[in-house]
Coordinates of C-alpha atoms and ligand atoms in Angstrom, one line a residue:
Chain A
X162 CA 54.2 -211.6 -37.7
X163 CA 57.7 -210.8 -38.8
X164 CA 59.0 -207.3 -39.0
X165 CA 60.5 -205.2 -41.9
X166 CA 63.9 -203.5 -41.6
X167 CA 62.4 -200.3 -40.3
X168 CA 60.2 -202.1 -37.8
X169 CA 63.2 -204.0 -36.4
X170 CA 65.3 -200.9 -36.2
X171 CA 62.6 -198.9 -34.4
X172 CA 61.9 -201.8 -32.1
X173 CA 65.5 -201.8 -31.1
X174 CA 65.7 -198.0 -30.8
X175 CA 62.7 -198.0 -28.4
X176 CA 63.7 -201.1 -26.4
X177 CA 60.7 -203.1 -27.4
X178 CA 60.5 -206.7 -28.8
X179 CA 58.0 -205.7 -31.5
X180 CA 56.5 -202.6 -33.1
X181 CA 53.7 -202.6 -35.5
X182 CA 53.1 -200.3 -38.5
X183 CA 51.2 -197.2 -37.3
X184 CA 52.5 -197.4 -33.7
X185 CA 53.6 -194.1 -32.4
X186 CA 57.2 -194.4 -31.0
X187 CA 60.0 -192.2 -29.7
X188 CA 63.2 -193.8 -31.0
X189 CA 66.6 -192.8 -29.6
X190 CA 68.8 -191.2 -32.3
X191 CA 72.2 -192.5 -33.1
X192 CA 73.3 -189.7 -35.4
X193 CA 71.8 -186.2 -36.0
X194 CA 73.2 -184.4 -39.0
X195 CA 72.9 -180.8 -40.1
X196 CA 74.7 -178.6 -42.6
X197 CA 74.5 -174.8 -42.9
X198 CA 70.9 -174.9 -41.8
X199 CA 72.4 -175.7 -38.4
X200 CA 72.1 -172.0 -37.9
X201 CA 68.4 -172.3 -37.8
X202 CA 68.6 -175.4 -35.6
X203 CA 70.7 -173.4 -33.1
X204 CA 68.1 -170.6 -33.1
X205 CA 65.2 -173.1 -32.4
X206 CA 67.3 -175.0 -29.9
X207 CA 67.9 -171.8 -27.8
X208 CA 64.2 -171.0 -28.2
X209 CA 63.2 -174.4 -26.7
X210 CA 65.2 -173.7 -23.5
X211 CA 63.8 -170.2 -23.0
X212 CA 61.9 -169.9 -19.7
X213 CA 63.0 -173.4 -18.5
X214 CA 65.8 -172.1 -16.3
X215 CA 67.9 -174.9 -17.8
X216 CA 71.1 -174.5 -19.7
X217 CA 70.9 -175.3 -23.4
X218 CA 73.2 -178.3 -23.8
X219 CA 72.9 -180.8 -26.6
X220 CA 72.2 -184.4 -25.4
X221 CA 75.3 -185.9 -26.8
X222 CA 77.9 -183.9 -28.7
X223 CA 79.5 -187.1 -30.1
X224 CA 76.2 -188.0 -31.9
X225 CA 75.8 -184.7 -33.8
X226 CA 77.4 -184.2 -37.2
X227 CA 77.6 -180.8 -38.9
X228 CA 79.0 -180.6 -42.4
X229 CA 79.4 -177.4 -44.4
X230 CA 78.5 -178.1 -48.0
X231 CA 75.6 -176.1 -49.4
X232 CA 77.4 -172.9 -49.9
X233 CA 81.1 -173.5 -49.7
X234 CA 83.2 -171.3 -49.6
X235 CA 80.5 -168.9 -48.5
X236 CA 78.8 -167.0 -51.3
X237 CA 77.7 -164.1 -49.2
X238 CA 78.3 -162.3 -45.9
X239 CA 75.1 -163.8 -44.6
X240 CA 76.1 -167.4 -45.2
X241 CA 79.6 -166.7 -43.8
X242 CA 78.0 -165.3 -40.7
X243 CA 75.7 -168.3 -40.3
X244 CA 78.7 -170.6 -40.7
X245 CA 80.6 -168.6 -38.0
X246 CA 77.6 -168.9 -35.7
X247 CA 77.7 -172.7 -36.2
X248 CA 81.4 -172.9 -35.7
X249 CA 81.1 -171.0 -32.4
X250 CA 78.2 -173.2 -31.2
X251 CA 80.1 -176.3 -32.2
X252 CA 83.1 -175.3 -30.0
X253 CA 80.9 -174.3 -27.1
X254 CA 79.0 -177.7 -27.2
X255 CA 82.0 -179.9 -28.1
X256 CA 80.5 -181.3 -31.2
X257 CA 83.1 -183.7 -32.7
X258 CA 81.8 -184.7 -36.1
X259 CA 82.3 -181.3 -37.6
X260 CA 83.5 -180.8 -41.2
X261 CA 84.4 -177.2 -42.0
X262 CA 85.4 -175.8 -45.3
X263 CA 88.6 -177.7 -45.9
X264 CA 90.4 -179.3 -48.8
X265 CA 91.4 -182.3 -46.7
X266 CA 88.1 -183.3 -45.1
X267 CA 85.2 -181.4 -46.5
X268 CA 82.4 -182.5 -48.8
X269 CA 78.7 -183.1 -49.2
X270 CA 77.1 -184.3 -46.0
X271 CA 75.7 -187.4 -47.6
X272 CA 79.1 -188.5 -48.7
X273 CA 81.0 -187.4 -45.6
X274 CA 78.7 -189.5 -43.3
X275 CA 79.3 -192.8 -45.0
X276 CA 82.9 -192.4 -45.9
X277 CA 83.9 -191.5 -42.3
X278 CA 82.1 -194.5 -40.9
X279 CA 79.5 -192.3 -39.0
X280 CA 76.6 -194.5 -40.3
X281 CA 76.1 -198.1 -39.1
X282 CA 73.6 -200.7 -40.0
X283 CA 70.6 -200.7 -37.7
X284 CA 71.2 -197.0 -36.6
X285 CA 68.5 -194.3 -36.5
X286 CA 69.8 -191.4 -38.4
X287 CA 68.1 -188.0 -38.9
X288 CA 69.3 -185.1 -40.9
X289 CA 68.0 -181.6 -41.7
X290 CA 68.2 -182.5 -45.3
X291 CA 65.7 -184.4 -47.4
X292 CA 68.3 -186.6 -49.0
X293 CA 69.2 -188.1 -45.6
X294 CA 67.4 -191.1 -47.1
X295 CA 70.9 -191.8 -48.7
X296 CA 72.2 -193.6 -45.6
X297 CA 69.7 -196.4 -45.8
X298 CA 72.3 -197.7 -48.3
X299 CA 74.2 -198.9 -45.2
X300 CA 71.1 -200.5 -43.6
X301 CA 70.3 -197.6 -41.3
X302 CA 66.8 -196.0 -40.9
X303 CA 67.7 -192.6 -42.1
X304 CA 65.4 -189.7 -42.9
X305 CA 65.0 -186.0 -43.3
X306 CA 63.5 -183.7 -40.7
X307 CA 63.1 -179.9 -40.4
X308 CA 65.2 -177.6 -38.2
X309 CA 62.8 -177.3 -35.3
X310 CA 62.5 -181.1 -35.2
X311 CA 66.3 -181.3 -35.1
X312 CA 66.5 -178.8 -32.3
X313 CA 64.1 -181.1 -30.3
X314 CA 66.4 -184.1 -31.1
X315 CA 69.5 -182.1 -29.9
X316 CA 67.7 -181.5 -26.7
X317 CA 66.2 -184.9 -26.0
X318 CA 68.3 -187.4 -28.0
X319 CA 65.1 -188.9 -29.4
X320 CA 62.5 -188.1 -32.0
X321 CA 59.1 -187.4 -30.6
X322 CA 56.0 -188.9 -32.0
X323 CA 57.2 -191.0 -35.0
X324 CA 54.6 -193.2 -36.6
X325 CA 56.2 -196.6 -37.6
X326 CA 55.9 -196.4 -41.4
X327 CA 54.7 -199.1 -43.8
X328 CA 57.2 -200.5 -46.3
X329 CA 57.2 -201.0 -50.1
X330 CA 59.4 -203.9 -51.0
X331 CA 61.2 -203.4 -54.4
X332 CA 62.8 -206.5 -55.8
X333 CA 65.3 -205.7 -58.5
X334 CA 66.4 -208.6 -60.7
X335 CA 68.8 -209.1 -63.5
X336 CA 72.1 -207.6 -64.6
X337 CA 72.6 -204.0 -65.7
X338 CA 73.2 -203.8 -69.4
X339 CA 76.4 -201.8 -70.4
X340 CA 76.0 -198.0 -70.0
X341 CA 73.0 -198.4 -67.7
X342 CA 73.4 -197.8 -64.0
X343 CA 71.7 -197.5 -60.6
X344 CA 70.7 -193.9 -61.5
X345 CA 68.7 -195.2 -64.4
X346 CA 67.1 -197.7 -62.1
X347 CA 65.9 -195.2 -59.6
X348 CA 64.7 -192.7 -62.2
X349 CA 62.7 -195.5 -63.8
X350 CA 61.2 -196.5 -60.4
X351 CA 60.3 -192.9 -59.6
X352 CA 58.7 -192.5 -63.0
X353 CA 56.7 -195.7 -62.4
X354 CA 55.4 -195.0 -58.9
X355 CA 55.3 -191.2 -59.2
X356 CA 56.6 -188.4 -57.1
X357 CA 54.4 -189.3 -54.2
X358 CA 54.1 -193.0 -54.8
X359 CA 55.9 -193.8 -51.6
X360 CA 54.8 -190.8 -49.5
X361 CA 55.1 -191.7 -45.7
X362 CA 56.5 -195.1 -46.6
X363 CA 59.9 -196.8 -46.6
X364 CA 61.3 -198.4 -49.8
X365 CA 63.2 -201.6 -48.9
X366 CA 65.4 -202.8 -51.8
X367 CA 66.0 -206.5 -52.5
X368 CA 67.0 -208.8 -55.3
X369 CA 70.2 -210.0 -57.0
X370 CA 70.7 -206.7 -58.8
X371 CA 70.9 -205.0 -55.4
X372 CA 73.1 -207.7 -53.9
X373 CA 75.5 -207.2 -56.8
X374 CA 75.5 -203.4 -56.5
X375 CA 78.3 -201.4 -54.8
X376 CA 77.6 -199.2 -51.8
X377 CA 78.1 -196.3 -54.1
X378 CA 75.2 -197.5 -56.3
X379 CA 73.0 -198.2 -53.2
X380 CA 73.6 -194.6 -52.1
X381 CA 72.2 -193.4 -55.4
X382 CA 69.0 -195.4 -55.1
X383 CA 68.4 -194.6 -51.4
X384 CA 69.3 -190.9 -52.0
X385 CA 66.6 -190.5 -54.6
X386 CA 64.0 -192.6 -52.8
X387 CA 62.8 -189.3 -51.4
X388 CA 61.9 -188.2 -54.9
X389 CA 59.1 -190.8 -54.8
X390 CA 58.1 -189.3 -51.5
X391 CA 59.6 -192.1 -49.4
X392 CA 60.5 -191.4 -45.8
X393 CA 63.6 -193.5 -46.5
X394 CA 65.1 -196.0 -48.8
X395 CA 66.9 -199.0 -47.2
X396 CA 69.1 -201.9 -48.3
X397 CA 69.5 -204.9 -45.9
X398 CA 73.2 -205.0 -45.0
X399 CA 75.4 -207.7 -46.4
X400 CA 79.0 -208.6 -47.2
X401 CA 79.3 -205.5 -49.4
X402 CA 78.1 -203.3 -46.6
X403 CA 80.7 -204.8 -44.2
X404 CA 83.5 -204.5 -46.7
X405 CA 82.6 -200.9 -47.4
X406 CA 82.5 -200.1 -43.7
X407 CA 85.8 -201.9 -43.0
X408 CA 87.8 -200.9 -46.0
X409 CA 86.5 -197.6 -47.2
X410 CA 85.1 -196.1 -44.0
X411 CA 87.7 -197.5 -41.6
X412 CA 85.3 -198.9 -39.0
X413 CA 87.1 -201.1 -36.5
X414 CA 84.5 -201.9 -33.9
X415 CA 81.9 -204.6 -34.0
X416 CA 79.2 -204.2 -36.6
X417 CA 75.7 -205.5 -35.9
X418 CA 73.6 -206.7 -38.8
X419 CA 69.9 -206.2 -38.8
X420 CA 67.9 -207.7 -41.7
X421 CA 64.1 -208.0 -42.2
X422 CA 62.3 -211.1 -41.1
X423 CA 61.5 -213.5 -43.9
X424 CA 57.8 -213.2 -43.0
X425 CA 57.7 -209.4 -42.8
X426 CA 54.5 -207.9 -44.1
X427 CA 54.8 -205.3 -46.9
X428 CA 52.3 -202.7 -48.1
X429 CA 53.2 -203.5 -51.7
X430 CA 55.8 -205.6 -53.5
X431 CA 57.2 -204.4 -56.8
X432 CA 59.5 -206.5 -59.1
X433 CA 61.7 -204.8 -61.6
X434 CA 64.1 -206.4 -64.1
X435 CA 67.1 -204.2 -65.0
X436 CA 68.4 -206.4 -67.8
X437 CA 66.2 -204.7 -70.3
X438 CA 66.5 -201.2 -68.8
X439 CA 67.6 -198.3 -71.0
X440 CA 69.3 -195.1 -69.9
X441 CA 66.6 -192.8 -68.4
X442 CA 66.1 -189.0 -68.3
X443 CA 63.9 -187.1 -65.9
X444 CA 62.4 -184.1 -67.8
X445 CA 61.4 -180.7 -66.5
X446 CA 59.9 -179.8 -64.0
X447 CA 59.2 -183.0 -61.9
X448 CA 61.5 -185.9 -61.1
X449 CA 58.8 -188.4 -62.1
X450 CA 58.5 -187.1 -65.6
X451 CA 60.9 -189.9 -66.7
X452 CA 61.5 -191.0 -70.3
X453 CA 64.0 -193.4 -71.9
X454 CA 66.9 -191.4 -73.3
X455 CA 65.8 -192.1 -76.9
X456 CA 62.7 -190.0 -76.5
X457 CA 64.6 -186.8 -75.6
X458 CA 67.9 -187.4 -77.5
X459 CA 68.9 -184.5 -79.6
X460 CA 67.6 -181.8 -77.1
X461 CA 70.1 -179.0 -77.1
X462 CA 71.6 -178.2 -73.7
X463 CA 73.8 -175.3 -72.5
X464 CA 75.1 -176.7 -69.2
X465 CA 76.1 -180.2 -68.1
X466 CA 76.6 -180.8 -64.4
X467 CA 78.3 -183.9 -63.0
X468 CA 78.3 -184.2 -59.2
X469 CA 76.1 -183.9 -56.1
X470 CA 75.3 -186.4 -53.3
X471 CA 73.6 -188.5 -56.0
X472 CA 76.4 -189.0 -58.6
X473 CA 79.6 -187.2 -57.5
X474 CA 81.4 -190.3 -56.3
X475 CA 84.6 -191.8 -57.6
X476 CA 82.9 -194.4 -59.8
X477 CA 80.8 -191.6 -61.3
X478 CA 83.8 -189.5 -62.1
X479 CA 85.6 -192.5 -63.5
X480 CA 82.9 -193.4 -66.0
X481 CA 82.5 -189.7 -67.1
X482 CA 86.3 -189.2 -67.4
X483 CA 86.5 -192.4 -69.4
X484 CA 84.1 -191.0 -71.9
X485 CA 85.7 -187.5 -72.1
X486 CA 89.3 -188.7 -72.2
X487 CA 90.9 -187.5 -75.4
X488 CA 87.6 -185.8 -76.5
X489 CA 86.3 -182.3 -76.2
X490 CA 83.2 -180.8 -74.6
X491 CA 81.2 -179.4 -77.5
X492 CA 81.6 -175.7 -78.0
X493 CA 78.9 -173.6 -76.4
X494 CA 78.5 -176.1 -73.6
X495 CA 79.5 -175.3 -70.1
X496 CA 80.4 -178.5 -68.3
X497 CA 80.8 -178.3 -64.5
X498 CA 82.2 -181.2 -62.4
X499 CA 82.0 -181.1 -58.6
X500 CA 83.3 -184.1 -56.7
X501 CA 81.2 -185.1 -53.6
X502 CA 84.1 -184.9 -51.1
X503 CA 87.7 -183.9 -50.7
X504 CA 88.6 -187.6 -50.5
X505 CA 87.0 -188.3 -53.8
X506 CA 88.6 -185.2 -55.3
X507 CA 92.0 -186.3 -54.2
X508 CA 91.5 -189.8 -55.5
X509 CA 90.3 -188.4 -58.8
X510 CA 93.4 -186.3 -59.1
X511 CA 95.6 -189.3 -58.4
X512 CA 93.8 -191.4 -61.0
X513 CA 94.0 -188.6 -63.6
X514 CA 90.3 -188.1 -64.0
X515 CA 90.5 -184.4 -63.1
X516 CA 93.1 -183.9 -65.8
X517 CA 90.7 -185.7 -68.2
X518 CA 87.9 -183.3 -67.3
X519 CA 90.0 -180.1 -67.5
X520 CA 91.6 -181.1 -70.8
X521 CA 88.2 -181.9 -72.3
X522 CA 87.1 -178.3 -71.4
X523 CA 85.1 -179.0 -68.2
X524 CA 85.4 -176.7 -65.2
X525 CA 86.1 -178.7 -62.0
X526 CA 84.8 -177.1 -58.8
X527 CA 85.5 -177.6 -55.2
X528 CA 83.7 -180.4 -53.4
X529 CA 80.2 -179.4 -52.1
X530 CA 76.7 -178.9 -53.4
X531 CA 77.9 -176.5 -56.0
X532 CA 75.1 -175.6 -58.5
X533 CA 72.7 -178.4 -57.4
X534 CA 70.4 -176.1 -55.5
X535 CA 71.0 -172.9 -57.3
X536 CA 72.5 -170.7 -54.6
X537 CA 76.1 -170.9 -55.3
X538 CA 77.9 -171.3 -58.6
X539 CA 76.7 -172.3 -62.0
X540 CA 73.3 -170.5 -62.1
X541 CA 71.4 -170.9 -65.4
X542 CA 70.4 -168.1 -67.8
X543 CA 66.9 -167.5 -68.9
X544 CA 65.9 -170.1 -71.4
X545 CA 68.9 -172.3 -70.6
X546 CA 68.6 -176.1 -70.6
X547 CA 70.8 -178.1 -68.1
X548 CA 71.5 -181.8 -68.0
X549 CA 72.6 -182.9 -64.6
X550 CA 73.5 -186.0 -62.5
X551 CA 71.8 -184.3 -59.5
X552 CA 68.5 -185.4 -58.1
X553 CA 66.0 -182.5 -58.6
X554 CA 64.7 -180.7 -61.6
X555 CA 62.0 -178.5 -60.0
X556 CA 61.3 -175.1 -61.5
X557 CA 64.0 -172.8 -60.2
X558 CA 66.1 -175.5 -58.9
X559 CA 69.4 -174.3 -60.5
X560 CA 68.7 -170.8 -59.5
X561 CA 66.4 -169.7 -62.4
X562 CA 62.7 -170.4 -62.8
X563 CA 63.0 -169.6 -66.5
X564 CA 65.4 -172.5 -67.2
X565 CA 65.0 -176.2 -67.5
X566 CA 66.8 -179.0 -65.8
X567 CA 67.0 -182.6 -67.0
X568 CA 68.4 -185.4 -64.8
X569 CA 70.4 -188.4 -65.9
X570 CA 73.3 -190.7 -65.1
X571 CA 77.0 -189.7 -65.3
X572 CA 77.4 -191.7 -68.5
X573 CA 74.5 -189.9 -70.3
X574 CA 75.8 -186.6 -69.0
X575 CA 79.3 -187.1 -70.3
X576 CA 78.1 -188.5 -73.7
X577 CA 75.8 -185.4 -74.0
X578 CA 78.7 -183.0 -73.2
X579 CA 80.5 -184.2 -76.3
X580 CA 77.6 -183.9 -78.7
X581 CA 76.1 -180.8 -77.1
X582 CA 72.6 -182.3 -77.0
X583 CA 71.1 -185.1 -74.9
X584 CA 72.7 -188.3 -76.2
X585 CA 72.3 -192.0 -75.6
X586 CA 75.7 -193.2 -74.1
X587 CA 75.2 -196.6 -75.8
X588 CA 75.4 -195.0 -79.2
X589 CA 78.5 -193.0 -78.4
X590 CA 80.3 -196.1 -77.2
X591 CA 79.0 -198.1 -80.1
X592 CA 80.6 -195.5 -82.3
X593 CA 83.8 -195.8 -80.3
X594 CA 83.7 -199.6 -80.5
X595 CA 83.1 -199.5 -84.2
X596 CA 86.0 -197.1 -84.7
X597 CA 88.1 -199.4 -82.5
X598 CA 87.1 -202.5 -84.5
X599 CA 87.9 -200.7 -87.8
X600 CA 91.3 -199.9 -86.5
X601 CA 91.9 -203.4 -85.3
X602 CA 91.0 -204.7 -88.8
X603 CA 93.7 -202.9 -90.5
Chain B
X163 CA 35.0 -166.7 -43.9
X164 CA 38.3 -166.6 -45.9
X165 CA 39.2 -166.1 -49.5
X166 CA 41.1 -168.4 -51.7
X167 CA 44.0 -166.2 -52.9
X168 CA 46.0 -168.8 -54.8
X169 CA 45.1 -172.0 -56.6
X170 CA 48.0 -174.4 -57.3
X171 CA 48.6 -177.7 -59.1
X172 CA 50.0 -180.9 -57.6
X173 CA 53.7 -181.4 -56.7
X174 CA 54.3 -177.8 -55.6
X175 CA 57.9 -178.1 -54.5
X176 CA 59.7 -176.3 -51.7
X177 CA 61.8 -174.6 -54.4
X178 CA 58.6 -172.9 -55.6
X179 CA 57.4 -172.0 -52.1
X180 CA 60.9 -170.8 -50.9
X181 CA 63.6 -170.8 -53.7
X182 CA 66.9 -172.3 -52.7
X183 CA 68.8 -169.1 -53.5
X184 CA 67.2 -167.5 -50.3
X185 CA 68.2 -170.3 -48.0
X186 CA 70.9 -168.2 -46.3
X187 CA 67.9 -166.4 -44.7
X188 CA 66.8 -168.7 -41.9
X189 CA 65.0 -166.8 -39.2
X190 CA 61.2 -167.2 -39.1
X191 CA 61.0 -163.4 -38.7
X192 CA 62.9 -162.9 -42.0
X193 CA 61.7 -165.7 -44.3
X194 CA 58.1 -164.3 -45.1
X195 CA 59.6 -161.7 -47.5
X196 CA 60.6 -164.6 -49.8
X197 CA 57.4 -166.6 -49.8
X198 CA 56.7 -167.7 -53.4
X199 CA 59.5 -165.3 -54.5
X200 CA 59.4 -166.4 -58.1
X201 CA 55.7 -165.6 -58.3
X202 CA 56.5 -161.9 -58.3
X203 CA 53.0 -160.6 -58.3
X204 CA 51.8 -162.8 -55.5
X205 CA 54.9 -162.1 -53.5
X206 CA 54.4 -158.4 -53.9
X207 CA 50.8 -158.7 -52.7
X208 CA 51.9 -160.6 -49.7
X209 CA 54.7 -158.1 -48.9
X210 CA 52.3 -155.1 -49.4
X211 CA 49.9 -156.8 -47.0
X212 CA 47.2 -156.8 -49.6
X213 CA 46.4 -160.4 -48.5
X214 CA 44.8 -160.6 -45.1
X215 CA 45.9 -163.1 -42.5
X216 CA 43.8 -166.3 -42.7
X217 CA 43.7 -166.2 -46.5
X218 CA 43.7 -169.6 -48.1
X219 CA 46.0 -171.3 -50.6
X220 CA 44.4 -174.3 -52.3
X221 CA 46.6 -176.9 -53.8
X222 CA 46.2 -180.3 -55.4
X223 CA 48.3 -183.3 -54.3
X224 CA 51.8 -183.6 -52.7
X225 CA 52.1 -180.0 -51.6
X226 CA 55.6 -179.1 -50.3
X227 CA 57.5 -182.0 -51.9
X228 CA 61.3 -181.7 -52.1
X229 CA 63.6 -180.1 -49.6
X230 CA 63.4 -180.3 -45.8
X231 CA 63.9 -176.5 -45.6
X232 CA 61.8 -175.2 -42.8
X233 CA 61.7 -171.8 -44.5
X234 CA 59.0 -173.1 -46.8
X235 CA 56.7 -173.5 -43.8
X236 CA 57.9 -170.5 -41.7
X237 CA 57.5 -168.1 -44.7
X238 CA 53.8 -169.0 -45.0
X239 CA 53.3 -169.0 -41.2
X240 CA 54.7 -165.5 -41.2
X241 CA 51.8 -164.3 -43.4
X242 CA 49.3 -166.5 -41.3
X243 CA 48.1 -168.2 -44.5
X244 CA 46.1 -171.4 -44.4
X245 CA 47.0 -174.2 -46.8
X246 CA 44.4 -176.6 -48.0
X247 CA 45.7 -179.5 -50.2
X248 CA 44.5 -182.9 -51.3
X249 CA 47.6 -184.2 -49.5
X250 CA 51.0 -183.0 -48.4
X251 CA 54.6 -184.3 -48.6
X252 CA 55.8 -185.7 -45.3
X253 CA 58.6 -183.4 -44.3
X254 CA 56.6 -180.3 -45.2
X255 CA 53.6 -181.5 -43.2
X256 CA 55.8 -182.2 -40.2
X257 CA 57.5 -178.8 -40.4
X258 CA 54.1 -177.1 -40.7
X259 CA 52.8 -178.9 -37.6
X260 CA 56.0 -178.2 -35.7
X261 CA 55.7 -174.4 -36.5
X262 CA 51.9 -174.2 -36.1
X263 CA 51.2 -173.4 -39.7
X264 CA 47.5 -174.0 -40.4
X265 CA 47.1 -176.9 -42.9
X266 CA 44.1 -178.8 -43.9
X267 CA 44.1 -182.1 -45.8
X268 CA 41.0 -182.1 -48.0
X269 CA 41.2 -185.0 -50.5
X270 CA 38.2 -183.9 -52.6
X271 CA 38.6 -180.1 -52.4
X272 CA 37.2 -178.0 -55.3
X273 CA 37.9 -174.3 -55.2
X274 CA 39.2 -171.5 -57.4
X275 CA 40.8 -168.2 -56.7
X276 CA 38.3 -165.8 -55.2
X277 CA 36.1 -168.4 -53.7
X278 CA 34.9 -167.8 -50.1
X279 CA 35.7 -170.7 -47.7
X280 CA 34.8 -171.7 -44.2
X281 CA 36.6 -174.4 -42.3
X282 CA 34.4 -175.9 -39.6
X283 CA 33.2 -179.1 -38.1
X284 CA 35.6 -181.3 -40.0
X285 CA 34.6 -179.8 -43.3
X286 CA 35.8 -177.2 -45.8
X287 CA 32.7 -175.4 -46.9
X288 CA 33.0 -173.6 -50.2
X289 CA 30.4 -170.8 -49.9
X290 CA 30.8 -169.6 -53.5
X291 CA 30.1 -173.1 -54.9
X292 CA 27.6 -174.1 -52.2
X293 CA 29.5 -177.3 -51.7
X294 CA 31.3 -178.9 -48.7
X295 CA 34.2 -181.3 -48.6
X296 CA 35.4 -183.6 -45.8
X297 CA 38.7 -182.9 -44.0
X298 CA 41.0 -185.9 -43.5
X299 CA 42.7 -186.1 -40.1
X300 CA 46.3 -185.1 -39.6
X301 CA 48.6 -188.0 -38.6
X302 CA 47.5 -189.1 -35.1
X303 CA 51.2 -189.2 -34.0
X304 CA 51.3 -185.5 -34.3
X305 CA 48.2 -184.5 -32.4
X306 CA 50.0 -183.9 -29.1
X307 CA 52.3 -181.5 -30.9
X308 CA 49.4 -179.6 -32.4
X309 CA 47.7 -179.5 -29.0
X310 CA 50.8 -178.1 -27.4
X311 CA 50.9 -175.3 -30.0
X312 CA 54.0 -176.6 -31.9
X313 CA 57.1 -178.6 -31.3
X314 CA 59.0 -175.9 -29.4
X315 CA 56.5 -175.7 -26.5
X316 CA 56.0 -179.5 -26.7
X317 CA 59.7 -180.2 -26.3
X318 CA 60.0 -177.5 -23.6
X319 CA 57.3 -179.5 -21.7
X320 CA 59.3 -182.7 -22.1
X321 CA 62.5 -181.0 -20.8
X322 CA 60.7 -179.7 -17.7
X323 CA 59.2 -183.2 -17.1
X324 CA 62.6 -184.8 -17.4
X325 CA 64.0 -182.4 -14.8
X326 CA 61.0 -182.9 -12.7
X327 CA 60.0 -179.2 -12.6
Ligands
SF4_749 S1 74.2 -182.0 -53.5 FE1 72.2 -181.1 -53.9 S2 70.7 -182.6 -53.2 FE2 72.7 -183.2 -52.4 S3 72.7 -182.3 -50.3 FE3 73.7 -180.8 -51.7 S4 72.0 -179.5 -52.4 FE4 71.1 -181.3 -51.5

């Protein structure tokens, strides 16, 4: 019997010819990522070594990545002290993949890892962040773990007691209609299979719509696979993966490609066609409360957020800037834009997108998680409604349990910023096209 | 015998259990003060020690979905609560096992706040309702960690084995 992507990766990481779903394995780890919660990992790491008489040394400092992103620059003395503790530990242990608070190399962990070539197809990647699922976009088996589990990985270089997960194969066919994007696809999928529809399973993405999708789009769908409960999302690597790794991420060394066997066994196969897909919106307070934009259009909002590890990349900023160029954010709307990394921020400056945002009335913030998880900037007032390109709308997510968060694509967010209420981006551009046609007719 | 002190719906996220704005607090000794912080009354009762250790939270499906933040497990462990749910989200379940938080998967559980409960012999017995419900096993992969009393002692054993001590 053939193996799925994740079976093949786990077989390789345990030095076995074959692993079966349900087997308990201890795969070696290729990359172990943490952010500010590294402070807790350090605490638990030191705890493990207590009473052993051994010195607490990480197994391989070149395989650990630490990226400051959740609260940058520090919002409190406590965070600053945690960050300092991590900095000191990093120096002591010689950890090389470290991204401090810097304008020339910082950003959100799930953007820093791919754009620096830290993630390779076939790798086992773990991170103390649930959206570590993102890196399946490059064909890695990548999943979120807690801080104590990470401390154990730092000590041993492998993850203890992993049960080989079953896989749901999602075949995505067709061509995206204009103004519909991978974000709409993943919201639609989560709405269809529910917030726990893929709990303890991996979602493997196939089909011509995935083959035609950029790595940026694949990062969106793998990022949000966890919102359906999935252990990970994964895309079999192809030409696009190779060209991203070579050209964007600057990888020089040999890249090995691992793909699923044609006769792999799946728990479930789902087929979706994007050619009839409409823009989607996830409504409060669960990510699976998904509706076509038409059903919520007109809902007044007070804050629009464009950014995050889901939709803060250059193509996201490009499409949003294109809509806002020469227009204004409606009065009474606070629009916040936070690029996912310094590199993206710089590119967006060069291409003029940042100027488009600022001139339209948006506030552009430094790269990082920003308002996404409600600890830093951009908290909501009681009764506020936010529309965001982020990935979670749980009660309290943007810092206030008495507010509401809706989730959407960058296009829907930008179109809504202009009208001041949730808007269908297809209508806005129809208006624009009509105006253009009228002009052309004169 | 333990009392059900909180009854919750499905999809209780880690943002509800431990809101993101308290994430700068990481140490297991400090996180319990923010358990269910946005449920002010319940949080106050916990902090005032009006809820005895061993008390039970009963939830529907997918308890602990969302973030990998371990604070969501450590804050409940700090109050020595037991969580009974129809099922749990993966990362929360692993964090709970790693930290030794008592959790029970009970797919058919019926209970309300105030009910008296006994967990024994693979069943949750609701004394108030005179009904009992089967407990589903925790993932077998994790049994060794549970037996060792959590992932810290388990990893410690592995380190000592590696060095042949
Ligand atoms: S942007 Fe939001 S979802 Fe992404 S890593 Fe940061 S806090 Fe988490």
